[in-house]
Coordinates of C-alpha atoms and ligand atoms in Angstrom, one line a residue:
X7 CA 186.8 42.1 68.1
X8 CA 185.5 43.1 71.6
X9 CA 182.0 44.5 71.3
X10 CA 182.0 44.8 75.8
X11 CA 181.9 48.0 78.1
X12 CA 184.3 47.7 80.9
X13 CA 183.2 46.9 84.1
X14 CA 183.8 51.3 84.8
X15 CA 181.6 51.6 82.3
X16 CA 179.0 49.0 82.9
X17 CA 178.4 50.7 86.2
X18 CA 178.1 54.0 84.7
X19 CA 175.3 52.9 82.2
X20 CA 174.0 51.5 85.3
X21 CA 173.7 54.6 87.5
X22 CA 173.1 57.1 84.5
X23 CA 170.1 55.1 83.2
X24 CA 168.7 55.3 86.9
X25 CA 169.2 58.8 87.5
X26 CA 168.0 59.5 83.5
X27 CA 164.8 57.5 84.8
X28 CA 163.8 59.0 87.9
X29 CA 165.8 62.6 88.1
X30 CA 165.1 64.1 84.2
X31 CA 162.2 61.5 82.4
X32 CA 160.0 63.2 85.4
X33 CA 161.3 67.0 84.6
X34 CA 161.7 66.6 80.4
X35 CA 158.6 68.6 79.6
X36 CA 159.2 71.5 82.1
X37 CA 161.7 73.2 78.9
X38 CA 159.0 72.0 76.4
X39 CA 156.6 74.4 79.1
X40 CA 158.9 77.4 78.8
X41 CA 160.1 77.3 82.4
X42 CA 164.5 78.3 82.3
X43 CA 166.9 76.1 83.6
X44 CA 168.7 77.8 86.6
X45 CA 172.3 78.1 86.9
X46 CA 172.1 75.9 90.0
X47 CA 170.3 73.4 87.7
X48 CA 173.1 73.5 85.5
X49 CA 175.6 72.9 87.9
X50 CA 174.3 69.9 89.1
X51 CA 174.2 69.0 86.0
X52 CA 178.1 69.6 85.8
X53 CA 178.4 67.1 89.1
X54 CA 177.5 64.1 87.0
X55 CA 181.1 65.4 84.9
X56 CA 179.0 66.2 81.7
X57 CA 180.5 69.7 81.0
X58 CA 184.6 67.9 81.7
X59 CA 184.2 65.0 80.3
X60 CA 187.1 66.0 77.7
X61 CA 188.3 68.7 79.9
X62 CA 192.0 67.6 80.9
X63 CA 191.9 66.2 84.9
X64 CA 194.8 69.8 85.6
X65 CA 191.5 72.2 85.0
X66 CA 189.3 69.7 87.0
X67 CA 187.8 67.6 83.9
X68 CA 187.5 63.9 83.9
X69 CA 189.8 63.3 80.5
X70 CA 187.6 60.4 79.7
X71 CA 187.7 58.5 76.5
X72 CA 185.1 59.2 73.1
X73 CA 183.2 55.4 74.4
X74 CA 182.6 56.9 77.5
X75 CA 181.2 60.2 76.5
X76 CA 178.9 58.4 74.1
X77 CA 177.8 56.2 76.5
X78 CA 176.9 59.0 78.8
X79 CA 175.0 60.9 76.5
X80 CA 172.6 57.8 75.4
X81 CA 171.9 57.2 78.9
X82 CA 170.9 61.2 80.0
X83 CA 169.1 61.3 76.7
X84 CA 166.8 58.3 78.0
X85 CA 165.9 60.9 80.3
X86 CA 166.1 63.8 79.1
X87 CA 167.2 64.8 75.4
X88 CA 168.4 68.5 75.9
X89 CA 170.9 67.2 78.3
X90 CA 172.8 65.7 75.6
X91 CA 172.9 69.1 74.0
X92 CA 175.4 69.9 77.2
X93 CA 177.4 67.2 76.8
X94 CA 177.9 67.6 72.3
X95 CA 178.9 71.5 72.8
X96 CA 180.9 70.9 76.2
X97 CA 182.5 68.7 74.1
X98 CA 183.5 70.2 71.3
X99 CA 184.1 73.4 73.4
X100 CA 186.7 71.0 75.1
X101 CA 188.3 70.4 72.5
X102 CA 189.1 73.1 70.9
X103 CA 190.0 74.7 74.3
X104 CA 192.3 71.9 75.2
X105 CA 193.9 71.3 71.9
X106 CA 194.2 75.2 70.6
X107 CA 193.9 77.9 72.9
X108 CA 196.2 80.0 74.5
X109 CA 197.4 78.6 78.3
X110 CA 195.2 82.0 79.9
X111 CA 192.5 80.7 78.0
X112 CA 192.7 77.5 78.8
X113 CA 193.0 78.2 82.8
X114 CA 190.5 81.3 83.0
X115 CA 188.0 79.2 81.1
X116 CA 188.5 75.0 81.2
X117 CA 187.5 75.2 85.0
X118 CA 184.6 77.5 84.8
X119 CA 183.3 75.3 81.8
X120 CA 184.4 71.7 84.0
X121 CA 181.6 73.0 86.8
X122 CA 179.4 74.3 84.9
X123 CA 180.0 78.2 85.2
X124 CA 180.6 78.8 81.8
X125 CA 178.2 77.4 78.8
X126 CA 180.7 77.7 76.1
X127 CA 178.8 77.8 72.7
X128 CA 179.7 77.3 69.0
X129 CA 179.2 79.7 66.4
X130 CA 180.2 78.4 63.3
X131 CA 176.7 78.9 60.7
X132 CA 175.5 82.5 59.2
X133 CA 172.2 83.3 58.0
X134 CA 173.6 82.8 54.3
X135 CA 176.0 80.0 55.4
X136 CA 175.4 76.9 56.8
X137 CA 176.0 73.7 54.6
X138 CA 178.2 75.6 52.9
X139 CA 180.4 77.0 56.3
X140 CA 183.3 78.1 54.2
X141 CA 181.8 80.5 53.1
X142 CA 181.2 82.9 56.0
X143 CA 181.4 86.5 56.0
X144 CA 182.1 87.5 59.7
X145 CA 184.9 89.3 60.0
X146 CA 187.9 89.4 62.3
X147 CA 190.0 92.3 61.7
X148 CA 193.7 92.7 63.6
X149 CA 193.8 96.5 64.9
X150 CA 197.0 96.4 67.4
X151 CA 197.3 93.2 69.4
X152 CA 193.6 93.0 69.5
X153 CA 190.6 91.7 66.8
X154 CA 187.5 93.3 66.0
X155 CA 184.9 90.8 65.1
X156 CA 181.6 92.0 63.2
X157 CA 179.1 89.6 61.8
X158 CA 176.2 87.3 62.5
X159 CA 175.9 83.7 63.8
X160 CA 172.6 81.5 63.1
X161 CA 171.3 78.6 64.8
X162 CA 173.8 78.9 67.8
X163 CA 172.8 76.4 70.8
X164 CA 172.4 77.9 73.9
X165 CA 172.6 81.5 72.0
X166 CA 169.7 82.7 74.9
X167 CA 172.2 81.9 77.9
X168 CA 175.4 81.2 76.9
X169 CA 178.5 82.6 78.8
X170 CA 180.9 82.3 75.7
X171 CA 181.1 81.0 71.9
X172 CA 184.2 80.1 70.1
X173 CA 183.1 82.3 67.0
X174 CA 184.2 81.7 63.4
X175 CA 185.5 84.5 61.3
X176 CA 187.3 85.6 57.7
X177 CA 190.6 86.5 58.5
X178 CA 191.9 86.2 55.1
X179 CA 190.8 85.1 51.5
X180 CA 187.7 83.4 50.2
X181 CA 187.2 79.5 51.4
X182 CA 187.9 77.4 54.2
X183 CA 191.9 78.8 54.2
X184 CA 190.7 82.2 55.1
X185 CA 188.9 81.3 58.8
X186 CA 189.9 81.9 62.3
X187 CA 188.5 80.3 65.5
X188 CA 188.2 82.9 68.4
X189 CA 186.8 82.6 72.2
X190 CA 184.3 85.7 72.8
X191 CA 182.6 86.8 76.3
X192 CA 179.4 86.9 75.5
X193 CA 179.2 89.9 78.2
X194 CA 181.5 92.1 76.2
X195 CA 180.5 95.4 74.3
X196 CA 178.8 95.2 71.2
X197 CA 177.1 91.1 71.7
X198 CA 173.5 91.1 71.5
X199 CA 171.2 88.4 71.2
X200 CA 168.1 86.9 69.6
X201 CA 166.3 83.9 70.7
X202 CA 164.1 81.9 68.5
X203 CA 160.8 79.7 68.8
X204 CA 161.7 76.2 67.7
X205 CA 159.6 72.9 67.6
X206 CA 162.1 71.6 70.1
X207 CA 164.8 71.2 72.4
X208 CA 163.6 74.3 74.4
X209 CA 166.0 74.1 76.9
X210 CA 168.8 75.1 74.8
X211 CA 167.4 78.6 73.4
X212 CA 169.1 78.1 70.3
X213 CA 168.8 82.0 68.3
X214 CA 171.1 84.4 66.8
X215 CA 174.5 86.2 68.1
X216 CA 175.4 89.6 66.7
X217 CA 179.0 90.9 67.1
X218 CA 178.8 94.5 66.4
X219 CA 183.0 95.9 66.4
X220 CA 183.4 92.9 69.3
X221 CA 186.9 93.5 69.9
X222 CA 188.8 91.1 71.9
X223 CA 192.6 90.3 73.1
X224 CA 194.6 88.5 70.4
X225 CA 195.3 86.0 72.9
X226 CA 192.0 84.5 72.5
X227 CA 192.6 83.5 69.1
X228 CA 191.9 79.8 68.9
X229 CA 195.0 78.0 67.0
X230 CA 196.6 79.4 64.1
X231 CA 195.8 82.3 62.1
X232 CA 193.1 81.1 59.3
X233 CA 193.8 77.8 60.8
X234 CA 190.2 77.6 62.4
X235 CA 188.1 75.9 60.0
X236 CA 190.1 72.7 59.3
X237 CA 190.7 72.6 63.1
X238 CA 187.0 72.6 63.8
X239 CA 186.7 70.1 61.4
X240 CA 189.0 67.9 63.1
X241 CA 188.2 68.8 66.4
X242 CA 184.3 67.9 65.9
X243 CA 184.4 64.9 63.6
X244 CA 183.7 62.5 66.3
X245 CA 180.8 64.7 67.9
X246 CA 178.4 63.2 64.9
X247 CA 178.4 60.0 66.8
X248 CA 177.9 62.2 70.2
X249 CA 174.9 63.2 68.4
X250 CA 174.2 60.3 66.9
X251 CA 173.9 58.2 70.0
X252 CA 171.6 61.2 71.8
X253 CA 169.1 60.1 68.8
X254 CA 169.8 56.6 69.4
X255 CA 169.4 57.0 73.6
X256 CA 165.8 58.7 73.0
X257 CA 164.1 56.3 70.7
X258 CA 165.8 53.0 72.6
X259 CA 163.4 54.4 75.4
X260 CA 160.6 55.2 73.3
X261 CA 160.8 51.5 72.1
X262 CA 161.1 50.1 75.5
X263 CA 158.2 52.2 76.7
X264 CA 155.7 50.9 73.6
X265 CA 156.8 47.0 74.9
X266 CA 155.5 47.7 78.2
X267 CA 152.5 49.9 76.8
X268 CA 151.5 47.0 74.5
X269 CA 151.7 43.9 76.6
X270 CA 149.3 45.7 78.8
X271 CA 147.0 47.4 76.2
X272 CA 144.3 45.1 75.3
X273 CA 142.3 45.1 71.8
X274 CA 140.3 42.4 70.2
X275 CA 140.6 40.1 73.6
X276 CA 144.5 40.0 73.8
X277 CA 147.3 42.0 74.0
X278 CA 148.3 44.7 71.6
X279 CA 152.1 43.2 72.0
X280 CA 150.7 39.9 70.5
X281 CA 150.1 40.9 67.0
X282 CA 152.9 40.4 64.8
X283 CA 152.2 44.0 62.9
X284 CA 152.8 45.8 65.8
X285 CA 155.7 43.6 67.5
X286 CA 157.4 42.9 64.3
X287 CA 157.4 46.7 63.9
X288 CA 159.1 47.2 67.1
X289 CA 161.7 44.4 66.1
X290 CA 162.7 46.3 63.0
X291 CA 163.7 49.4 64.4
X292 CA 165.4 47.5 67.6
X293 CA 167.6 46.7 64.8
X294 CA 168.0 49.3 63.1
X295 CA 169.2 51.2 66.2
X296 CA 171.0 48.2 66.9
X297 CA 172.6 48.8 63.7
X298 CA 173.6 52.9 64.0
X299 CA 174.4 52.3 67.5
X300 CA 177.6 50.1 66.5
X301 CA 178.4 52.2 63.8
X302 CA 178.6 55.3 66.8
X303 CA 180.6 53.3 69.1
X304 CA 182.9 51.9 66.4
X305 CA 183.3 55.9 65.4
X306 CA 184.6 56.9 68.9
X307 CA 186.3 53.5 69.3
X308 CA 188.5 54.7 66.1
X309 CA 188.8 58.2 68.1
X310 CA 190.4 56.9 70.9
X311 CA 192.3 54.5 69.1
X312 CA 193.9 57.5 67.1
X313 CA 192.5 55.9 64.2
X314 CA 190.4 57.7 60.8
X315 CA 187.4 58.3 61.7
X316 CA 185.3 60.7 59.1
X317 CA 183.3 57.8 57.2
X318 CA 181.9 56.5 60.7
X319 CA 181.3 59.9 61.9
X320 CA 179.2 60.8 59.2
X321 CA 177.5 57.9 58.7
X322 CA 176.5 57.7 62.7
X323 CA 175.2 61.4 61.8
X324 CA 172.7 60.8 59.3
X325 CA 171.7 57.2 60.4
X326 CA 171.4 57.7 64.6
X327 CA 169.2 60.7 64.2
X328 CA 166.7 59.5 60.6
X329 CA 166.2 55.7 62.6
X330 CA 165.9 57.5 65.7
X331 CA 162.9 59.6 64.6
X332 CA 161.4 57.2 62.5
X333 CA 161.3 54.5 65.4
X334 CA 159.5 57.4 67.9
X335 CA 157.1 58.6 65.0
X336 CA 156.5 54.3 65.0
X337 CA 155.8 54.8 68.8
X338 CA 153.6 57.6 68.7
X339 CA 151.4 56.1 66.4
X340 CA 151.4 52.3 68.6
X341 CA 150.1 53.9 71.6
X342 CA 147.1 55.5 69.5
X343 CA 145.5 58.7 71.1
X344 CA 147.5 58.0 73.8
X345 CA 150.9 59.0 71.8
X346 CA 149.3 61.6 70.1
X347 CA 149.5 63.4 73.5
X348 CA 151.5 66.2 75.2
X349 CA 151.6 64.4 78.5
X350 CA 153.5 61.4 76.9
X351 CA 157.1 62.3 76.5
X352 CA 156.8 60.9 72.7
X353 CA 156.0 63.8 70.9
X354 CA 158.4 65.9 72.7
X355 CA 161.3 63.4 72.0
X356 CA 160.2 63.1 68.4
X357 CA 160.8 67.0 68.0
X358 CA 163.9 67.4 69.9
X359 CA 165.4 64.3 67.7
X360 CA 164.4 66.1 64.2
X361 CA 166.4 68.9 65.4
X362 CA 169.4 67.1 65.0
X363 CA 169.2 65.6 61.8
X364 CA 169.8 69.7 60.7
X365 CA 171.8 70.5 63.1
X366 CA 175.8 70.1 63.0
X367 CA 175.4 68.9 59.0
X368 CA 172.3 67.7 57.8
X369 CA 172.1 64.5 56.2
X370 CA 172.7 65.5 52.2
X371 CA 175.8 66.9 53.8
X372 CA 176.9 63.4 55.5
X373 CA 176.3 61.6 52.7
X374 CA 178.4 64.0 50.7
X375 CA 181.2 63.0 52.8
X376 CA 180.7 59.0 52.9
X377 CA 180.7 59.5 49.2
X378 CA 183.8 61.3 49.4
X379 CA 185.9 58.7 51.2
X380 CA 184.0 56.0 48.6
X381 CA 184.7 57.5 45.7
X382 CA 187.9 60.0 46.2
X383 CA 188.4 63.8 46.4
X384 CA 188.0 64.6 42.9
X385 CA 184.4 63.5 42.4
X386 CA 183.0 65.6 45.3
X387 CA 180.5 68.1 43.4
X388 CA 182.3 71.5 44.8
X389 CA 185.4 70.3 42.8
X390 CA 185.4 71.6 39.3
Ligands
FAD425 C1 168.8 72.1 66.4 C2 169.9 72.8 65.7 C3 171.1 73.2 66.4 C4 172.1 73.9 65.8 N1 173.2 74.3 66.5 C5 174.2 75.0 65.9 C6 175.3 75.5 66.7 O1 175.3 75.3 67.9 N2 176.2 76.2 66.0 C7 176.2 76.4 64.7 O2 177.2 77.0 64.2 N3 175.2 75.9 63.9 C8 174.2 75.2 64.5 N4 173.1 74.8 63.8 C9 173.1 75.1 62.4 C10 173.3 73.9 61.5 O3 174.6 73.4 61.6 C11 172.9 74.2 60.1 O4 171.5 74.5 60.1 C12 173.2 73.1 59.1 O5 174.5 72.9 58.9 C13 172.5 73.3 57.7 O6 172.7 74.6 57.2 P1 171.5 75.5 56.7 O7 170.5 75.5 57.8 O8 172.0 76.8 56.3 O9 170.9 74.7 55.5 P2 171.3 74.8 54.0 O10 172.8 74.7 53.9 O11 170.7 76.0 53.4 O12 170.7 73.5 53.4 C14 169.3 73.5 53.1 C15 169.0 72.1 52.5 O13 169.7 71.9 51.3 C16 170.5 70.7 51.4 N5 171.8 70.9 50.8 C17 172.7 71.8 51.0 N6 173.8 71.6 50.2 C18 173.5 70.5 49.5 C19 174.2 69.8 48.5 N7 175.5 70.1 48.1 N8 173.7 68.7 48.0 C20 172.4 68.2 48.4 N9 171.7 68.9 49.3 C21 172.2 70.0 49.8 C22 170.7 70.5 52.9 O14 170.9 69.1 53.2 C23 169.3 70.9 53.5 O15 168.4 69.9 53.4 C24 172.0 74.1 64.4 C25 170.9 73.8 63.7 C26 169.8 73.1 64.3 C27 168.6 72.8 63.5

C-alpha cells in the first residue's frame, strides 16, 4: 500500500494551499456579497489549469490523473469553495467532451473550455426529475441532420453565465435507454435563463435553462444515440469524490482555524484549546475527515488505475460532504459569537458545503448504490 503524494504533487499542495490562503480566503465573501466574477477573473483562474485538468494536452489541457484533480480541489476549496465548483463541472465537461463528442466539437470547444473561455455546464435534473434522472421529459427531436431540443433543466451550475451545457434529452422510449447527451450554445435561439437565490455558493448562479425548439447540428450529439445516460453515469462516477474532497478541503480549514482560535481564546484563566470537550471535539472530526478523505483518494486511485470504482464514489459522496458540514457547524459553535458571524468565513463555508450533499445525488441516493454493490441488482427498490 502507498498512502504518499509524489514529490509533483507534494509541491502542488504546497503552492495551491498558499495561493488558496492568501489569493481567494481574502476574496471568499465578495460572491456571498453579490459582486460577479469577471471573465478576466475566470481566466486566471483557468492559469492555475483548473478548467484542463482532464482536457487532453492536443487542445491545451494538462491530462492529469483523478489524485491530482482531487488534490487540487481540496486545496482551492481551503480558500475558496466555489472554486471547486469549476474544477467538478470542468471536469465532467472534460470528459464527456474527450471521451464522446464529435472531433469539431472536441477542437471548437476543448480549448476554449482549457482557458477558461467557455464555462461548459451540465444539465442533467428537471423540475419533476432529479433523483429519479431517468425519467426526464426534455425532448430531442431529429428533423433533417439537425435536433430540436425542448424542455427544462433545474438546478444547473453556472446556469446565470454559462457559455454551454451538455443537455440531457429523450430520444427514444421511457427509462435510462431512451437519453441522449447533446452540447448546446447557450447563445443560440430559443435558450433563456433563470437564476435563483440560494443559501450558498453564490458565485456559481445555479438557476434554470429553458430550451424552447433549440435546434442544433447533429454533430453535437454527445456519443451514441440514447447512449447518454449510461455514459454520464460512467463518465461522472469518480466526480463524487471531486466533490467529496471540496467538502473535506473546507472543513480541514475550518478545523485548523478553531486550533489557532482556541489556543489563543482564554476563558475561566486558560485556554479554550485546553479543555478536553472542546479539543476532543476537534479530534473527532480530524478523524472523521481523515476517514472520508482516504475513502476519496482511494476512489480516484481506483480511477486511474482503471479499476471499479462506484462503491467508493458513492460513499466519498455522502460521507465528504455530511462530516464536512457537521465539523464547520462544530466550528461555528467553538468560536461562540464570534462564529455566529458573517465576517468569519464559517458560516459561508457551512452553506456552500450543504449544497453539495443535494447536489450531483443526495445522500439516500448514494446509499442506494452502496447498497446495491452489497447486496446485488435484484434487491434495489426500483426493481420489481
Ligand atoms: C448546489 C446544487 C448544485 C446542483 N448542480 C446541478 C447541475 O449542475 N446539474 C444538474 O443536472 N443538477 C444539479 N443539481 C441538482 C441535483 O443533482 C438534484 O437536486 C439531486 O439529484 C436531487 O434531486 P431533487 O432535487 O429532484 O430531489 P428529489 O429527487 O425530489 O429528492 C428529494 C428527497 O427525497 C429523497 N429520495 C429520493 N428518492 C429516494 C429513494 N428512492 N429513497 C429514499 N429517499 C429518496 C432524496 O434523497 C431527497 O432527500 C444541483 C443541486 C444542488 C443543490
Amino acid at each position: 500500500m502507498e498512502f504518499a503524494f509524489n514529490e509533483d504533487q507534494l509541491l502542488l499542495q504546497q503552492t495551491l494551499r498558499q495561493f488558496a490562503r492568501e489569493k481567494l480566503l481574502p476574496n471568499y465573501a465578495r460572491w456571498d456579497r453579490g459582486e460577479k466574477i469577471s471573465r478576466a477573473e475566470i481566466k486566471e483562474a483557468a492559469a492555475l489549469g483548473i478548467f484542463g485538468l482532464r482536457v487532453p494536452e492536443k487542445f491545451g489541457g494538462q491530462n492529469a490523473d483523478y489524485v491530482t484533480c482531487g488534490l487540487m480541489t481540496e486545496e482551492l476549496s481551503r480558500g475558496d469553495f466555489n472554486y471547486s465548483l469549476y474544477i467538478q463541472l470542468g471536469l465532467i465537461a472534460s470528459e464527456l467532451l474527450a471521451g464522446y463528442a464529435h472531433p469539431d466539437v472536441q477542437a471548437e470547444w476543448l480549448p476554449r473550455h482549457a482557458t477558461g473561455e467557455a464555462i461548459i455546464a451540465f444539465g442533467l435534473t428537471e423540475p419533476s426529475a432529479g433523483s429519479d434522472a431517468a425519467n426526464i421529459t426534455t425532448r430531442a427531436v431529429k428533423m433533417g441532420d439537425d435536433y430540436v431540443i425542448t424542455g427544462e433543466k433545474a438546478s444547473i451550475t453556472f446556469a446565470g453565465y454559462a457559455d454551454a451545457c451538455i443537455v440531457f434529452a429523450r430520444t427514444g422510449d421511457q427509462g435510462a435507454r431512451g437519453i441522449s447527451a447533446f452540447l448546446v450554445p447557450l447563445d443560440a435561439p430559443g435558450v433563456t435563463r433563470q437564476v435563483y437565490k440560494t443559501p450558498g455558493e453564490r458565485l456559481t448562479q445555479r438557476g434554470s435553462l429553458f430550451f424552447d425548439g433549440v435546434r442544433i447540428p447533429g454533430q453535437n450529439r454527445v456519443g451514441s444515440e440514447s447512449g447518454g445516460f449510461y455514459q454520464a453515469m460512467v463518465a461522472f462516477d469518480f466526480n463524487r469524490a471531486i466533490i467529496g474532497l471540496a467538502c473535506i478541503g473546507a472543513a480541514q480549514q475550518s478545523l485548523e482555524d478553531t486550533i489557532e482560535y482556541t489556543k489563543g481564546r482564554q476563558v475561566f484563566g486558560k485556554p479554550l484549546a485546553k479543555f478536553e470537550g472542546v479539543a476532543f471535539q476537534v479530534a473527532e472530526y480530524l478523524t472523521l475527515l481523515e476517514a472520508a478523505r482516504l475513502v476519496s483518494y482511494k476512489c480516484l486511485w481506483l480511477k486511474d488505475q482503471g479499476l471499479k470504482h462506484t462503491k467508493e464514489a458513492a460513499m466519498s459522496k455522502w460521507m465528504g460532504p455530511k462530516v464536512s458540514a457537521e465539523a464547520i457547524h462544530a466550528c461555528i459553535i467553538l468560536h461562540g459569537h464570534y462564529g455566529y458571524n458573517m465576517d468569519s468565513p464559517l458560516e459561508q463555508r457551512w452553506r456552500d458545503v450543504v449544497g453539495l450533499e443535494i447536489g450531483d445525488g443526495t445522500p439516500e441516493i448514494m446509499k442506494g448504490i452502496v447498497a446495491r454493490e452489497a447486496f446485488g441488482r435484484e434487491y434495489t427498490a426500483y426493481r420489481d
